[in-house]
mmCIF file of C-alpha atoms and ligand atoms in Angstrom:
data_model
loop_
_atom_site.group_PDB
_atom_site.id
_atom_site.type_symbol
_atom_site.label_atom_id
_atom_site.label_comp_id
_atom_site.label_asym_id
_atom_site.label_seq_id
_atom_site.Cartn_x
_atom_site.Cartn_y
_atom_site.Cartn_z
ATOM 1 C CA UNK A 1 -40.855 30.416 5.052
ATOM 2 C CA UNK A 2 -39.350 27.018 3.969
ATOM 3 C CA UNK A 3 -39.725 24.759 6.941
ATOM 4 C CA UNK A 4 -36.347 22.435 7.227
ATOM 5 C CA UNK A 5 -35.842 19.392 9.370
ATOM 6 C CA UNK A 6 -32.567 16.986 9.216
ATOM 7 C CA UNK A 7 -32.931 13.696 8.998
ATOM 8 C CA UNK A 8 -29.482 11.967 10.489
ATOM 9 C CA UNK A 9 -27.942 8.537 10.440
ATOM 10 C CA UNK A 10 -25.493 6.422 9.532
ATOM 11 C CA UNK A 11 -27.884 4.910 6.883
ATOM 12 C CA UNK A 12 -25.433 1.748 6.736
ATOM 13 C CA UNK A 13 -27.544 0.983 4.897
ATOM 14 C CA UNK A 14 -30.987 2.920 4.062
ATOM 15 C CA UNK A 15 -33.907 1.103 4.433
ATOM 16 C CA UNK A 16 -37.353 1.097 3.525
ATOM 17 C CA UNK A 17 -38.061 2.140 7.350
ATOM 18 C CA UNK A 18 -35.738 5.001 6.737
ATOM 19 C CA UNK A 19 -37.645 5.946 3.095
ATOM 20 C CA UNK A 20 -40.740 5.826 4.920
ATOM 21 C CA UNK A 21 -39.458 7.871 7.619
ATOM 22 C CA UNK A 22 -38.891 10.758 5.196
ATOM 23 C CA UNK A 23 -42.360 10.747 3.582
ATOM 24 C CA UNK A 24 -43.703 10.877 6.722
ATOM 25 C CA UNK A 25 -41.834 13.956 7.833
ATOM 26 C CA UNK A 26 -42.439 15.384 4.790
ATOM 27 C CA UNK A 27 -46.159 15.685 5.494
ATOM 28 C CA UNK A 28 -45.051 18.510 7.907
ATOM 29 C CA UNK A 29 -42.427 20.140 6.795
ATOM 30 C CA UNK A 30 -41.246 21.527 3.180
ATOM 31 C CA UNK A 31 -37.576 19.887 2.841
ATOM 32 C CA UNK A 32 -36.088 17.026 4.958
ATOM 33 C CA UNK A 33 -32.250 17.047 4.600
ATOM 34 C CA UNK A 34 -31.251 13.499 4.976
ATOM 35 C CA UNK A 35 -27.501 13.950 6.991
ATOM 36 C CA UNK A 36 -25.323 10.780 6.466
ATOM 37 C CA UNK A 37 -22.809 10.831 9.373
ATOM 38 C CA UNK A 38 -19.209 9.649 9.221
ATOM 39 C CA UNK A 39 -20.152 7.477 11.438
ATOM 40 C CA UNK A 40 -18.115 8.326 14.429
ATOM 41 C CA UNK A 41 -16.847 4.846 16.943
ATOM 42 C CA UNK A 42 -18.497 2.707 14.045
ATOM 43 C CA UNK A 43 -16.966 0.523 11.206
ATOM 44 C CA UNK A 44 -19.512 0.893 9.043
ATOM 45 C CA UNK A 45 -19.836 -1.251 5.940
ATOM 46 C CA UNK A 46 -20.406 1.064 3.461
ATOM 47 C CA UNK A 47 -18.166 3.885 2.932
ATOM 48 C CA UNK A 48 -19.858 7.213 3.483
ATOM 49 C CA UNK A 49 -19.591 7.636 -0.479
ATOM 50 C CA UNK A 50 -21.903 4.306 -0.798
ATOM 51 C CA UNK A 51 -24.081 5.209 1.754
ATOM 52 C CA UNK A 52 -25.024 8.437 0.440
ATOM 53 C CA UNK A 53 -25.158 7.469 -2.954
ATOM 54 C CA UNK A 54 -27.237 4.479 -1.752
ATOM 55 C CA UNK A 55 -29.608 7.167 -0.159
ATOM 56 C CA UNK A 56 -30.035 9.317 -3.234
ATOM 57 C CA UNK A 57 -30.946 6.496 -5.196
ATOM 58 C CA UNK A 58 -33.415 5.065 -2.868
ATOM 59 C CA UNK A 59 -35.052 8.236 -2.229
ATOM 60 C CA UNK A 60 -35.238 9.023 -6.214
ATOM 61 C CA UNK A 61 -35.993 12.600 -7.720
ATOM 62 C CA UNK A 62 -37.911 14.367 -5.348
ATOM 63 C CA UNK A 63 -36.764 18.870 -4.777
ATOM 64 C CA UNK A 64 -37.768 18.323 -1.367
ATOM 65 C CA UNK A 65 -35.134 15.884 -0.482
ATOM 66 C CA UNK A 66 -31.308 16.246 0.093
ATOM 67 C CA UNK A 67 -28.698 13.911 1.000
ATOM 68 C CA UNK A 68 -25.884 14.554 2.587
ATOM 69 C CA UNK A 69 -22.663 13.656 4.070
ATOM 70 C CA UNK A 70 -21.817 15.727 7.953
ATOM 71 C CA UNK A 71 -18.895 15.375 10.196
ATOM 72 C CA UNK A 72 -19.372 16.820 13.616
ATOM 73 C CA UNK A 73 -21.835 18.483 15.553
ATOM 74 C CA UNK A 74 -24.815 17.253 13.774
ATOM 75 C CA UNK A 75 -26.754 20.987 15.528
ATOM 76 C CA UNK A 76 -24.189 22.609 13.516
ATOM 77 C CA UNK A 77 -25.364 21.077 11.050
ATOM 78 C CA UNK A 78 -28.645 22.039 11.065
ATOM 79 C CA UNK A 79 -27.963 26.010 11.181
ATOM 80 C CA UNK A 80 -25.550 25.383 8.360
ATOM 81 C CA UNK A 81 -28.843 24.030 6.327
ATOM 82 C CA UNK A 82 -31.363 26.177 7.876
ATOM 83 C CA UNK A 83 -32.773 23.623 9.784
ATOM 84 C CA UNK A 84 -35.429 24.017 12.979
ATOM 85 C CA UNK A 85 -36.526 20.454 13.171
ATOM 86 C CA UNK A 86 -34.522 17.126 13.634
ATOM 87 C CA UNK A 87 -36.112 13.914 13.296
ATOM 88 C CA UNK A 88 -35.441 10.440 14.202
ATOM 89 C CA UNK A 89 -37.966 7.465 14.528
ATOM 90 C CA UNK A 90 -38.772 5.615 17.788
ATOM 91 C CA UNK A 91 -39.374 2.217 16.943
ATOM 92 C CA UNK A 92 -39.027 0.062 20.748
ATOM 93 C CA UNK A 93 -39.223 0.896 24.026
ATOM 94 C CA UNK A 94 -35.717 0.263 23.938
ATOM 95 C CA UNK A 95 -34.794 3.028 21.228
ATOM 96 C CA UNK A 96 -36.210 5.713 23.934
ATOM 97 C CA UNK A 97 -33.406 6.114 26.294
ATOM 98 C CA UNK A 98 -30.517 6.847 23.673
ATOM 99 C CA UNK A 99 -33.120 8.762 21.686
ATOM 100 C CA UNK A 100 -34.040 10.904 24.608
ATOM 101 C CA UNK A 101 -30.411 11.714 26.099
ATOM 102 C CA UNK A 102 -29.676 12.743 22.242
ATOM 103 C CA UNK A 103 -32.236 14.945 21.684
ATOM 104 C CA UNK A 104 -31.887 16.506 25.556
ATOM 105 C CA UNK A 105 -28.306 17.104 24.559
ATOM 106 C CA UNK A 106 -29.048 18.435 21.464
ATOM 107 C CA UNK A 107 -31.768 21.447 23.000
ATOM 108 C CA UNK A 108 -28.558 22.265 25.678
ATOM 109 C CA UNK A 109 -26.265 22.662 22.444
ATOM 110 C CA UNK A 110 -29.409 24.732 20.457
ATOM 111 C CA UNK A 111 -32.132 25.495 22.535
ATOM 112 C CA UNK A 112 -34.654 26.540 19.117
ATOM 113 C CA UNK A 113 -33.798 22.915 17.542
ATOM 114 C CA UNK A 114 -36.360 21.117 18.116
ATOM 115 C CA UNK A 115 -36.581 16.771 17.839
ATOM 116 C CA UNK A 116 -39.545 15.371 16.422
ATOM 117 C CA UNK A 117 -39.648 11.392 16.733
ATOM 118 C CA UNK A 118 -41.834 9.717 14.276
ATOM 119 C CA UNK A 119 -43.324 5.863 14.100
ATOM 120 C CA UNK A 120 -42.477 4.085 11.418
ATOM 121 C CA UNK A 121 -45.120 2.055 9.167
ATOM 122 C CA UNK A 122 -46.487 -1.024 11.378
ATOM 123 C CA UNK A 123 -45.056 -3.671 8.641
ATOM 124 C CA UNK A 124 -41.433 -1.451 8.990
ATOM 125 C CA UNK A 125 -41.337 -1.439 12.721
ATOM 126 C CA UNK A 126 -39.205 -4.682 13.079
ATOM 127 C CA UNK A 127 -36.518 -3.396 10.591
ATOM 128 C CA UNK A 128 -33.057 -2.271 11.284
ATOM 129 C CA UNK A 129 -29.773 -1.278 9.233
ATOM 130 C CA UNK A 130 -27.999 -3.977 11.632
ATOM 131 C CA UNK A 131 -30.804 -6.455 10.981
ATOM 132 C CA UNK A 132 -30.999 -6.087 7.076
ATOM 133 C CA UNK A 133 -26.765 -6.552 7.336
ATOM 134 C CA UNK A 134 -27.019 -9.435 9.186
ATOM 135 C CA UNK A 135 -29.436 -11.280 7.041
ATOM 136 C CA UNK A 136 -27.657 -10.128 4.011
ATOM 137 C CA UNK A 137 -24.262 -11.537 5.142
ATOM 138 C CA UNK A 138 -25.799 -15.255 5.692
ATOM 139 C CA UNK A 139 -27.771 -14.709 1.899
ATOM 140 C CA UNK A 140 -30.728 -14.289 3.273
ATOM 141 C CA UNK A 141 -33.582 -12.392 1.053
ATOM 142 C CA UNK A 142 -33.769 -8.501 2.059
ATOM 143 C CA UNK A 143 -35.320 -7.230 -1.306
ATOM 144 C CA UNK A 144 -38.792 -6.119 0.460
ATOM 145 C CA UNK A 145 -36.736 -4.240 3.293
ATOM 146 C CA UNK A 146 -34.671 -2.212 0.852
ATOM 147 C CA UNK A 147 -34.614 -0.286 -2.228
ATOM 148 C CA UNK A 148 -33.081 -3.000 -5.298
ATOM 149 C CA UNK A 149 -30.453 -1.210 -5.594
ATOM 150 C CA UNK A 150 -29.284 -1.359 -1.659
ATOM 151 C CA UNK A 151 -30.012 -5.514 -1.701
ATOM 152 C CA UNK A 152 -27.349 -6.004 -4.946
ATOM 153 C CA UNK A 153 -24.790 -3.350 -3.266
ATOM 154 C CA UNK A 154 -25.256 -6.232 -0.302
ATOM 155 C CA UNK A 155 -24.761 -9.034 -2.323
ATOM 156 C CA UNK A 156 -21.750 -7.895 -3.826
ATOM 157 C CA UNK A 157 -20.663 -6.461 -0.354
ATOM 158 C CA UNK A 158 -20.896 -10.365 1.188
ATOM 159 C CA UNK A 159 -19.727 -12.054 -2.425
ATOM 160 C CA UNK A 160 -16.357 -10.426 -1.842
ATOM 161 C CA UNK A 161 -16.852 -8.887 -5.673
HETATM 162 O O1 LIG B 1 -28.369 6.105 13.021
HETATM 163 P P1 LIG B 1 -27.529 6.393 14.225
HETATM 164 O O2 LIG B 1 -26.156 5.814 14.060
HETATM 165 O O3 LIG B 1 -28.200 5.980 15.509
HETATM 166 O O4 LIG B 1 -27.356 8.003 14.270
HETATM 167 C C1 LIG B 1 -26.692 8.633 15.330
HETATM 168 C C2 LIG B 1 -26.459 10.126 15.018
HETATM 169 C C3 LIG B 1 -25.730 10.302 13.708
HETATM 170 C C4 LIG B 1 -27.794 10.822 14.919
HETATM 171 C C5 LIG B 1 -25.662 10.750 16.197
HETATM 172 O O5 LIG B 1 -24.552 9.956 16.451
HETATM 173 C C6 LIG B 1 -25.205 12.169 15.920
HETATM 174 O O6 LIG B 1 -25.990 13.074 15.922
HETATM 175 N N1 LIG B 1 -23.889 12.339 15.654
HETATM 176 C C7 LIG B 1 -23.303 13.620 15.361
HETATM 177 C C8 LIG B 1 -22.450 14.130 16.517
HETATM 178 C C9 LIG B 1 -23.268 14.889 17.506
HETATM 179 O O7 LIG B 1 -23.838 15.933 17.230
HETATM 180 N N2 LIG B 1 -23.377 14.331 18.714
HETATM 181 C C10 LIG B 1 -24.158 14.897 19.777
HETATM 182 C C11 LIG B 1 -25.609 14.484 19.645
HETATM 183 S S1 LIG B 1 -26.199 14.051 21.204
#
């Protein structure tokens, strides 16, 4: 039995926190399906196109990875992969209440889905999507916090190229 867990986000954009995120999950489980959402309320700053592309490269050639775009229920989701597990990492105190009312609603909306939350790496704990934007847009450096190929897609994001 392949075990399955979904790894969703907006990933805008991936991070090294998010990279190590999926090498930790897969430790446990066979396949982690990384789901890149539409991004709902959001204005995100990559399109979903650059995001997942941005994904696929960071993560690199591994079978037991998938990226992928999802609109909607992100439960739905998961049956439509064959997913049992979802996972999301806890990083603050402050993560925990929006992380727990998710994953609460999610068991009422699929009671076998189950959430695992994962800690990051010590030295990736600090690090957010928001963060790594923010730093990018006043030229500061972000190339230990993402994959190369995320910090040029920033600098020619905030270049206006
Ligand atoms: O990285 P983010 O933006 O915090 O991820 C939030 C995400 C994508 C996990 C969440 O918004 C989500 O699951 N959206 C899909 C819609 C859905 O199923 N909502 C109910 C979950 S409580």
């Amino acid at each position: 039995m392949t075990r399955t867990a979904v790894y969703p986000g907006s990933f805008d954009p991936i991070t090294r926190g998010h990279e190590d995120l999926v090498r930790r999950g897969l430790v446990f489980v066979d396949r982690v399906v990384v789901a890149v959402t539409t991004a709902g309320g959001k204005a995100p700053l990559f399109t979903l196109e650059e995001r997942v592309a941005l994904a696929r490269t960071t993560l690199g050639e591994d079978p037991r990875i998938e990226v992928r775009p999802f609109d909607g229920l992100l439960v739905e989701f998961c049956d439509s992969v064959g997913a049992t597990m979802i996972l999301r990492g806890l990083r603050y105190v402050s993560d925990f209440e929006y992380e727990y009312q998710m994953a609460l609603m999610n068991r009422k909306l699929a009671a076998t889905i189950e959430t695992i939350f994962l800690v990051p790496a010590f030295d990736l704990t600090f690090l957010s999507a928001s963060l790594v934007r923010e730093v990018s847009r006043f030229g500061g450096d972000v190339s230990t916090l993402v994959h190369p190929s995320v910090a040029k897609a920033l600098a020619k994001k905030f270049s206006g190229a």
